[in-house]
């Protein structure tokens, strides 16, 4: 989570974001709980890219984005 503080986040449209983490760029879709890195889908816990995107949205809470399977 702390690593994602310096990542650059750009809203593409709606709930879709592009997160640049210096060496790689990932796309996050918050409503579908999907990140192109695949970590969010595998673990159910928002990855750093999703957390960085959530920081730009004041209405979404990180703990509410955990997928309890």
mmCIF file of C-alpha atoms in Angstrom:
data_model
loop_
_atom_site.group_PDB
_atom_site.id
_atom_site.type_symbol
_atom_site.label_atom_id
_atom_site.label_comp_id
_atom_site.label_asym_id
_atom_site.label_seq_id
_atom_site.Cartn_x
_atom_site.Cartn_y
_atom_site.Cartn_z
ATOM 1 C CA UNK A 1 0.000 0.000 0.000
ATOM 2 C CA UNK A 2 2.795 2.427 0.849
ATOM 3 C CA UNK A 3 4.514 1.805 -2.499
ATOM 4 C CA UNK A 4 1.473 3.115 -4.360
ATOM 5 C CA UNK A 5 1.695 6.642 -2.899
ATOM 6 C CA UNK A 6 4.141 7.769 -5.587
ATOM 7 C CA UNK A 7 2.324 6.166 -8.512
ATOM 8 C CA UNK A 8 0.643 8.417 -11.061
ATOM 9 C CA UNK A 9 -3.085 7.792 -11.526
ATOM 10 C CA UNK A 10 -5.127 9.023 -14.497
ATOM 11 C CA UNK A 11 -8.855 8.558 -14.898
ATOM 12 C CA UNK A 12 -9.539 7.254 -18.390
ATOM 13 C CA UNK A 13 -13.347 7.303 -18.123
ATOM 14 C CA UNK A 14 -15.946 6.473 -15.484
ATOM 15 C CA UNK A 15 -14.421 4.014 -13.037
ATOM 16 C CA UNK A 16 -11.486 3.043 -15.287
ATOM 17 C CA UNK A 17 -8.028 4.275 -14.309
ATOM 18 C CA UNK A 18 -4.520 3.965 -15.668
ATOM 19 C CA UNK A 19 -1.815 3.636 -13.014
ATOM 20 C CA UNK A 20 1.826 4.312 -13.887
ATOM 21 C CA UNK A 21 4.184 2.743 -11.364
ATOM 22 C CA UNK A 22 7.412 3.953 -13.020
ATOM 23 C CA UNK A 23 8.295 0.604 -14.651
ATOM 24 C CA UNK A 24 4.857 -0.601 -15.705
ATOM 25 C CA UNK A 25 1.383 0.720 -16.433
ATOM 26 C CA UNK A 26 -1.771 -1.091 -15.339
ATOM 27 C CA UNK A 27 -5.442 -0.472 -15.985
ATOM 28 C CA UNK A 28 -7.950 -0.729 -13.151
ATOM 29 C CA UNK A 29 -11.731 -0.974 -13.377
ATOM 30 C CA UNK A 30 -13.085 -0.402 -9.889
ATOM 31 C CA UNK A 31 -16.710 -1.463 -10.360
ATOM 32 C CA UNK A 32 -15.714 -4.858 -11.793
ATOM 33 C CA UNK A 33 -12.826 -5.186 -9.309
ATOM 34 C CA UNK A 34 -10.323 -5.909 -12.057
ATOM 35 C CA UNK A 35 -6.696 -4.880 -12.542
ATOM 36 C CA UNK A 36 -4.528 -5.799 -15.500
ATOM 37 C CA UNK A 37 -1.813 -7.069 -13.111
ATOM 38 C CA UNK A 38 -4.238 -9.843 -12.059
ATOM 39 C CA UNK A 39 -3.459 -9.711 -8.320
ATOM 40 C CA UNK A 40 -6.868 -8.301 -7.325
ATOM 41 C CA UNK A 41 -8.741 -11.039 -9.171
ATOM 42 C CA UNK A 42 -6.568 -13.799 -7.680
ATOM 43 C CA UNK A 43 -6.554 -12.710 -4.045
ATOM 44 C CA UNK A 44 -9.797 -10.736 -3.759
ATOM 45 C CA UNK A 45 -7.821 -7.979 -2.009
ATOM 46 C CA UNK A 46 -7.244 -4.706 -3.905
ATOM 47 C CA UNK A 47 -3.722 -4.518 -5.331
ATOM 48 C CA UNK A 48 -1.569 -1.397 -5.099
ATOM 49 C CA UNK A 49 -2.916 -0.177 -8.448
ATOM 50 C CA UNK A 50 -6.499 -0.412 -7.205
ATOM 51 C CA UNK A 51 -5.582 1.295 -3.934
ATOM 52 C CA UNK A 52 -3.893 4.147 -5.820
ATOM 53 C CA UNK A 53 -7.036 4.502 -7.959
ATOM 54 C CA UNK A 54 -9.288 4.434 -4.901
ATOM 55 C CA UNK A 55 -7.335 7.310 -3.385
ATOM 56 C CA UNK A 56 -8.537 9.518 -6.236
ATOM 57 C CA UNK A 57 -12.172 8.659 -5.435
ATOM 58 C CA UNK A 58 -13.302 10.005 -2.097
ATOM 59 C CA UNK A 59 -16.550 8.008 -2.169
ATOM 60 C CA UNK A 60 -14.967 4.523 -2.307
ATOM 61 C CA UNK A 61 -13.466 2.905 0.781
ATOM 62 C CA UNK A 62 -10.665 0.381 0.363
ATOM 63 C CA UNK A 63 -12.075 -2.134 2.865
ATOM 64 C CA UNK A 64 -15.362 -2.212 0.952
ATOM 65 C CA UNK A 65 -13.528 -3.337 -2.183
ATOM 66 C CA UNK A 66 -12.310 -6.641 -0.659
ATOM 67 C CA UNK A 67 -13.984 -9.647 -2.285
ATOM 68 C CA UNK A 68 -14.829 -12.152 0.455
ATOM 69 C CA UNK A 69 -15.084 -15.458 -1.420
#
